[in-house]
PDB file of C-alpha atoms and ligand atoms in Angstrom:
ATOM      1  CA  UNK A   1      53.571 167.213 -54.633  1.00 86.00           C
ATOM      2  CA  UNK A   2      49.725 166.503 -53.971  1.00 92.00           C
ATOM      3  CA  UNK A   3      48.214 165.910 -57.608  1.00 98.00           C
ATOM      4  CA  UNK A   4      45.548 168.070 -58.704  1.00 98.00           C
ATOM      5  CA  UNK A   5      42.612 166.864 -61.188  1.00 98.00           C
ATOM      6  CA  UNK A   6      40.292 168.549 -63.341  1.00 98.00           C
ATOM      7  CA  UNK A   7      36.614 167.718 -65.063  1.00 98.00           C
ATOM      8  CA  UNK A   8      33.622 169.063 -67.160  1.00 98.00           C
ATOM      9  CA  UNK A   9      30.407 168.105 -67.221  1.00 97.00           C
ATOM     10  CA  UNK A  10      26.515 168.591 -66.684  1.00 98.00           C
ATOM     11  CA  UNK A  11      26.096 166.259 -64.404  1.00 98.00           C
ATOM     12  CA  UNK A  12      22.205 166.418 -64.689  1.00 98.00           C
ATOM     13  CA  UNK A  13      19.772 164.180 -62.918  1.00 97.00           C
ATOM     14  CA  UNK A  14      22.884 162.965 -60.845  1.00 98.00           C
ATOM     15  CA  UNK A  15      23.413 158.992 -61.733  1.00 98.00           C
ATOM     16  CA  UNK A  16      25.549 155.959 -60.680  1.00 98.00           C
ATOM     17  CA  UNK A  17      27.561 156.848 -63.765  1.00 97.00           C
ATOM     18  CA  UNK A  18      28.539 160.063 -62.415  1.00 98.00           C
ATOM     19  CA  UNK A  19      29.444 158.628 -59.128  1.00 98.00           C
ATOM     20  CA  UNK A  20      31.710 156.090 -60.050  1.00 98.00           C
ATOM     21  CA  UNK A  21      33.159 159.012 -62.907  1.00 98.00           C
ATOM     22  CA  UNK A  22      33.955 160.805 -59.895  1.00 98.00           C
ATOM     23  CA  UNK A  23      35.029 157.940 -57.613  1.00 98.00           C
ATOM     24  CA  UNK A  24      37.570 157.015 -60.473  1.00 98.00           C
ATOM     25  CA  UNK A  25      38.757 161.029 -60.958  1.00 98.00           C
ATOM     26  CA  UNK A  26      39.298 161.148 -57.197  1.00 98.00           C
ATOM     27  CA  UNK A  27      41.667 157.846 -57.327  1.00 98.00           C
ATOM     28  CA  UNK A  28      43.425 160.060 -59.721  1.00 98.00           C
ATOM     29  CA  UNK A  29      44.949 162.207 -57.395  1.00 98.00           C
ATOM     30  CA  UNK A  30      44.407 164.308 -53.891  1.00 98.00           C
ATOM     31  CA  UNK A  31      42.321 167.313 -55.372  1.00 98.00           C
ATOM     32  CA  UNK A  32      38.813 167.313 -57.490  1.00 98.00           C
ATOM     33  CA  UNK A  33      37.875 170.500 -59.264  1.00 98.00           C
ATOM     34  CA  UNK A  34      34.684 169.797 -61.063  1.00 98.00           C
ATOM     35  CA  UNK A  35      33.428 172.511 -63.827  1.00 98.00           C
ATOM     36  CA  UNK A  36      29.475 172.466 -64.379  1.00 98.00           C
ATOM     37  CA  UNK A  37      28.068 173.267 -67.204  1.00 98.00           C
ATOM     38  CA  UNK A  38      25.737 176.403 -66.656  1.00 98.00           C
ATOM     39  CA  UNK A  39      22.410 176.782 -67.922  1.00 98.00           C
ATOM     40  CA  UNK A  40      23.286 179.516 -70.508  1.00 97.00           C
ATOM     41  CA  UNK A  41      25.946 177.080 -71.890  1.00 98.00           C
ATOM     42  CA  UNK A  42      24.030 174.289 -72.224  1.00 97.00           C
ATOM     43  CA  UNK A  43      21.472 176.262 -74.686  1.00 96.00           C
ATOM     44  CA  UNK A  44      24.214 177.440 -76.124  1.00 95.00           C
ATOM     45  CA  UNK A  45      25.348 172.991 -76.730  1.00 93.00           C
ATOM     46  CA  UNK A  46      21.448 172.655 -77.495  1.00 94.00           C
ATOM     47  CA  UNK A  47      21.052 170.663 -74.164  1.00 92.00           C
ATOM     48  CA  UNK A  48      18.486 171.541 -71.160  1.00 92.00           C
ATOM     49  CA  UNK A  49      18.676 170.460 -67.987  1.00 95.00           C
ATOM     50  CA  UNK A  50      16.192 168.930 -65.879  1.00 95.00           C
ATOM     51  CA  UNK A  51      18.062 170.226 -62.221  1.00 97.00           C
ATOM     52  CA  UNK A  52      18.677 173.642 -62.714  1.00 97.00           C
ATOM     53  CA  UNK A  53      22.746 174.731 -62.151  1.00 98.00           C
ATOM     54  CA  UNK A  54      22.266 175.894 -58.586  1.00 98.00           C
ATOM     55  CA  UNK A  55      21.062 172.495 -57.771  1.00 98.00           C
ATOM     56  CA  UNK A  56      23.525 170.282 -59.977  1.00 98.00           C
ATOM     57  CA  UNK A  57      26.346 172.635 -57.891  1.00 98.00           C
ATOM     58  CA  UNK A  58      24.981 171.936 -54.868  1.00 98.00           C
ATOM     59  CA  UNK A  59      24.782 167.962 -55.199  1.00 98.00           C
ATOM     60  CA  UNK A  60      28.289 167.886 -56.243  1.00 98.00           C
ATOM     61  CA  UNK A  61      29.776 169.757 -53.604  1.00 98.00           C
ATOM     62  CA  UNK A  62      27.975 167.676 -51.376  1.00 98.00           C
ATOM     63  CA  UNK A  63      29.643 164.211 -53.325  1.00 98.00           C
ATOM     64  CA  UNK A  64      32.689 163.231 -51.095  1.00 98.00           C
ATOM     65  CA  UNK A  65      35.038 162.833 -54.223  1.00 98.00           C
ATOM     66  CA  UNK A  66      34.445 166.097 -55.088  1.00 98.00           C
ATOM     67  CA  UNK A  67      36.887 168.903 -53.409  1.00 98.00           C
ATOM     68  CA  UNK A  68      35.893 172.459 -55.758  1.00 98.00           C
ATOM     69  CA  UNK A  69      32.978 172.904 -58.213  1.00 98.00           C
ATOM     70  CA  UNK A  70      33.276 175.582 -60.417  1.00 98.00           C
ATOM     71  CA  UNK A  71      30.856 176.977 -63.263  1.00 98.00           C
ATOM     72  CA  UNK A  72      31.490 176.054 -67.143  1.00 98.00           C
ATOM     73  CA  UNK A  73      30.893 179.032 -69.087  1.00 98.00           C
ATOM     74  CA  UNK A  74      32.388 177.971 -72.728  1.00 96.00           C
ATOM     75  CA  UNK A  75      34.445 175.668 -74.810  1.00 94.00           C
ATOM     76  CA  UNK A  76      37.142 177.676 -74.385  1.00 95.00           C
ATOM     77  CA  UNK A  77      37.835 178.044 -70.886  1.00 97.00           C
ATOM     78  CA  UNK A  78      39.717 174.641 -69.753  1.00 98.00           C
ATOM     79  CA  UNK A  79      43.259 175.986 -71.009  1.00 98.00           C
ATOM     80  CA  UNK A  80      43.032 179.095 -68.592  1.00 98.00           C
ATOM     81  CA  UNK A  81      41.535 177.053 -65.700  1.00 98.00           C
ATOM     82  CA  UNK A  82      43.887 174.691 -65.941  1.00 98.00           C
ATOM     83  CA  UNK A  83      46.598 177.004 -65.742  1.00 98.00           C
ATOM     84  CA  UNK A  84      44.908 178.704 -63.143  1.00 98.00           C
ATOM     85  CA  UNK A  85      44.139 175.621 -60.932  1.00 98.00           C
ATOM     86  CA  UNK A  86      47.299 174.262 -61.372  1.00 98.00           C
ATOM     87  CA  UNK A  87      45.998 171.243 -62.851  1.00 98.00           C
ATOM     88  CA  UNK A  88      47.930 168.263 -62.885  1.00 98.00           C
ATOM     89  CA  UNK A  89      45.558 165.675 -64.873  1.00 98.00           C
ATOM     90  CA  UNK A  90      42.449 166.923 -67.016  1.00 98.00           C
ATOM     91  CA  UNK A  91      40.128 163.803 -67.185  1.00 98.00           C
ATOM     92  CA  UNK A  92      36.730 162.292 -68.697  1.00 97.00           C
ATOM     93  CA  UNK A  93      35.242 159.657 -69.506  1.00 96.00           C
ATOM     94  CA  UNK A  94      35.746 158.046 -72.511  1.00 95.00           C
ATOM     95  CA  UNK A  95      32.752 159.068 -74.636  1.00 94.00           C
ATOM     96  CA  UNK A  96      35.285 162.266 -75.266  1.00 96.00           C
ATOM     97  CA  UNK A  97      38.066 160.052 -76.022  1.00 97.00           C
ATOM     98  CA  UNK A  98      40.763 162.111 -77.968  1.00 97.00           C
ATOM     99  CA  UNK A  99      38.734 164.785 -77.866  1.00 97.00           C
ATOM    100  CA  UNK A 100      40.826 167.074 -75.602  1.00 98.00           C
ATOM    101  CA  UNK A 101      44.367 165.590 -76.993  1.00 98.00           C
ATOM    102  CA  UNK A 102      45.451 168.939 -77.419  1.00 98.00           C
ATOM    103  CA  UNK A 103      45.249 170.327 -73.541  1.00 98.00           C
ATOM    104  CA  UNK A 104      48.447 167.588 -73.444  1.00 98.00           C
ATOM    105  CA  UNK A 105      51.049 170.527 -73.417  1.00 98.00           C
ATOM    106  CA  UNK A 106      49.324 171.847 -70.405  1.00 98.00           C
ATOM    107  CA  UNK A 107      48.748 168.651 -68.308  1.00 98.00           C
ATOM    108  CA  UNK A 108      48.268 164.839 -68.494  1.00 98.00           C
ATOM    109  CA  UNK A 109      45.015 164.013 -70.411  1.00 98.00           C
ATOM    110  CA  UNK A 110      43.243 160.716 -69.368  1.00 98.00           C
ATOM    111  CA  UNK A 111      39.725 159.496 -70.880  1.00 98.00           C
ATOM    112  CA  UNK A 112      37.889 156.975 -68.345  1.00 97.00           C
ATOM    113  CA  UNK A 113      35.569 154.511 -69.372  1.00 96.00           C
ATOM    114  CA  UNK A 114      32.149 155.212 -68.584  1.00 96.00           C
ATOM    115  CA  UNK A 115      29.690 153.209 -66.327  1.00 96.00           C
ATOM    116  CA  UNK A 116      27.514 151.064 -69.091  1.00 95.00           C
ATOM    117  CA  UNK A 117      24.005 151.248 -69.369  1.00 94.00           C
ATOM    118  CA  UNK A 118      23.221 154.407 -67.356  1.00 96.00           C
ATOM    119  CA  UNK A 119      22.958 158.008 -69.114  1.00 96.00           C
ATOM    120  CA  UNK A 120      21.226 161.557 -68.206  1.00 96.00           C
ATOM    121  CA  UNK A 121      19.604 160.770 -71.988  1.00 95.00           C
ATOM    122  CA  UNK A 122      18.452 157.125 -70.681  1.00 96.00           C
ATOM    123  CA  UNK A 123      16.684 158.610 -67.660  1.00 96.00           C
ATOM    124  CA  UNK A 124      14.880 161.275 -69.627  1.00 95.00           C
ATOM    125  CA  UNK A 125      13.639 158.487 -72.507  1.00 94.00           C
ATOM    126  CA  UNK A 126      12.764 156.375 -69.317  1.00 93.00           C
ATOM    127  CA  UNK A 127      10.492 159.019 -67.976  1.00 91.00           C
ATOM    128  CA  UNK A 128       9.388 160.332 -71.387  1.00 90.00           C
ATOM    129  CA  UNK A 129       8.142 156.450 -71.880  1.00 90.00           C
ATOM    130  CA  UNK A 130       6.201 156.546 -68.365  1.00 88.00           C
ATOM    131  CA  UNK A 131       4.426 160.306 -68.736  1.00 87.00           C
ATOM    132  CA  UNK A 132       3.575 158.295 -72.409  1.00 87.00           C
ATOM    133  CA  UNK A 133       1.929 155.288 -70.371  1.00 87.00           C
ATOM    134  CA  UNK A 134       0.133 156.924 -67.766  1.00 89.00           C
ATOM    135  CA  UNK A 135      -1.530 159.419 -70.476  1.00 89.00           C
ATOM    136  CA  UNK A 136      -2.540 156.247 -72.105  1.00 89.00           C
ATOM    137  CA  UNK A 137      -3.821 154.894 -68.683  1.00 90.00           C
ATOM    138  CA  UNK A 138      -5.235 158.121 -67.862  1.00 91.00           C
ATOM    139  CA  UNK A 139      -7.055 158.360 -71.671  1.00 90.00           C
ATOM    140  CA  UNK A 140      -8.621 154.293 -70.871  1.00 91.00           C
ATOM    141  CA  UNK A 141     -10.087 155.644 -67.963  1.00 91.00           C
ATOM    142  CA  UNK A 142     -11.947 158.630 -69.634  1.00 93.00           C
ATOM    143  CA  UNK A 143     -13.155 156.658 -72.676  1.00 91.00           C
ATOM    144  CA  UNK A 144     -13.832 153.671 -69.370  1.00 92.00           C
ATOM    145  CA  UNK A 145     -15.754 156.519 -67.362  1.00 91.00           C
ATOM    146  CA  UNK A 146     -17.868 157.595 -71.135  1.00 89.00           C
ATOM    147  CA  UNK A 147     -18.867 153.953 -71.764  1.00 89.00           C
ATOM    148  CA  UNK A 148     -20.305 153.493 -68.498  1.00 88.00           C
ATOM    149  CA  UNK A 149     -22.231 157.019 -68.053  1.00 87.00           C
ATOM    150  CA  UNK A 150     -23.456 156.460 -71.725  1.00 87.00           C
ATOM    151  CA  UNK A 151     -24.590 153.012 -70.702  1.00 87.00           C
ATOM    152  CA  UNK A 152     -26.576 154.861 -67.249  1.00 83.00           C
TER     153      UNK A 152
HETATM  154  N1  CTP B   1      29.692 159.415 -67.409  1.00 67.99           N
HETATM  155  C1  CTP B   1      30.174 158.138 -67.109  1.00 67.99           C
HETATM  156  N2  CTP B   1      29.312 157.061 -67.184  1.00 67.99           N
HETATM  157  C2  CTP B   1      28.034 157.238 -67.565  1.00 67.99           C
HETATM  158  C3  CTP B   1      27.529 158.531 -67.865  1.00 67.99           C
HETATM  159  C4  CTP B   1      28.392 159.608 -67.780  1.00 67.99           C
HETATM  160  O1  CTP B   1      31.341 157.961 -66.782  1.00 67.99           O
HETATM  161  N3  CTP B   1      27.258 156.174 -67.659  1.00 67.99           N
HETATM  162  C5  CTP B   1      30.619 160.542 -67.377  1.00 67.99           C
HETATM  163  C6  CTP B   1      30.774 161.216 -68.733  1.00 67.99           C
HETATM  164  O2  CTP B   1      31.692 160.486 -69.518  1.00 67.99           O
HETATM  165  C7  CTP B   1      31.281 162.589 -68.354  1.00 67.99           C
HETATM  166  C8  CTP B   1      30.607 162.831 -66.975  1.00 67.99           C
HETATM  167  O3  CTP B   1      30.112 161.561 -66.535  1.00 67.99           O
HETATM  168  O4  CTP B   1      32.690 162.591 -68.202  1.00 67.99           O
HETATM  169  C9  CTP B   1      29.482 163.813 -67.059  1.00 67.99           C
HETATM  170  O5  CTP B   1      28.664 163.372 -68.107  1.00 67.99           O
HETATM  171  P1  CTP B   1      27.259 163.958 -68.497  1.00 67.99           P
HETATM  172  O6  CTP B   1      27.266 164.282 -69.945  1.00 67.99           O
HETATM  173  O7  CTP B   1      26.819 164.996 -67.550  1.00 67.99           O
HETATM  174  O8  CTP B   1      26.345 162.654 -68.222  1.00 67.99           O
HETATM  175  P2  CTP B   1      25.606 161.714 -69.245  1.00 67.99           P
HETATM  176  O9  CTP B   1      24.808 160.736 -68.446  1.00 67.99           O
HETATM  177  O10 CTP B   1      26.563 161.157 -70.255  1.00 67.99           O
HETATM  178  O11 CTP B   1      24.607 162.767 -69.946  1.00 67.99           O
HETATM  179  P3  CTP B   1      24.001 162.779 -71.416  1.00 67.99           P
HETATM  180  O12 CTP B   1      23.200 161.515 -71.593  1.00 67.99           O
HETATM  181  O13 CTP B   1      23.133 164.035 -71.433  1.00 67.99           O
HETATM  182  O14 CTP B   1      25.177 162.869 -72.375  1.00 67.99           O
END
């Protein structure tokens, strides 16, 4: 019987993290459902996104790994999709170890580890830290500009 495996996530500003995630989740078995978190539920974690859902859909469908995408609406959908799907193995990585223990009378639970070193939050910072230095750049170069016009 072809094995079918199941995932959550947002999946924002699309990393190598989530590509090897979904490299590993593939190995798993012969069918990828991924579930994206939807705008509305990500307010409703306190998270934004930078790639709006439409767009985070659309770059995982077009991942090879990935077979189905599917929207994640709430906390409490993964029993019923599972059923639904006829899911084999519900997986994640390992930041939610033993977090999902419970889905284990419904299917196989596995936690991955995670790639080290890349996250969604690191990018952000990363670009937070760059808009910081080129207003700093940007702020030299008026006070620069001032100097020499008051020196005209
Ligand atoms: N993931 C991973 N390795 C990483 C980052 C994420 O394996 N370096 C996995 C997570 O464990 C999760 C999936 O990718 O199962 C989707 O994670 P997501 O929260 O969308 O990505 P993060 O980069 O962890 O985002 P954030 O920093 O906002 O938590």
């Amino acid at each position: 019987m072809p094995k079918r495996v199941i995932t959550y996530g947002t999946f924002d500003l699309f990393h190598i993290g989530h590509v090897r995630l979904l490299h590993r989740l593939a190995g798993l078995g012969d069918h990828l459902t991924v579930c994206v978190s939807t705008d509305a539920f990500n307010e409703i974690k306190g998270k934004s996104s930078v790639i709006p859902y439409d767009q985070r859909v659309e770059i995982l469908s077009a991942c090879r790994y990935v077979d189905a995408v599917l929207p994640e609406n709430d906390w409490a959908q993964k029993r019923e999709d599972i059923r639904r799907e006829k899911i084999d193995i519900f997986a994640m990585g390992n930041d939610w170890s033993g977090k999902f223990d419970d889905l284990g009378d419904l299917c196989e639970v596995v936690y991955l580890p995670r790639t080290e070193d890349i996250s969604t939050t690191s990018l952000k910072t990363y670009m937070d830290a760059l808009r910081s230095d080129q207003l700093d750049e940007i702020k030299h170069l008026i006070e620069t500009l001032g100097e020499k016009a008051a020196a005209l």
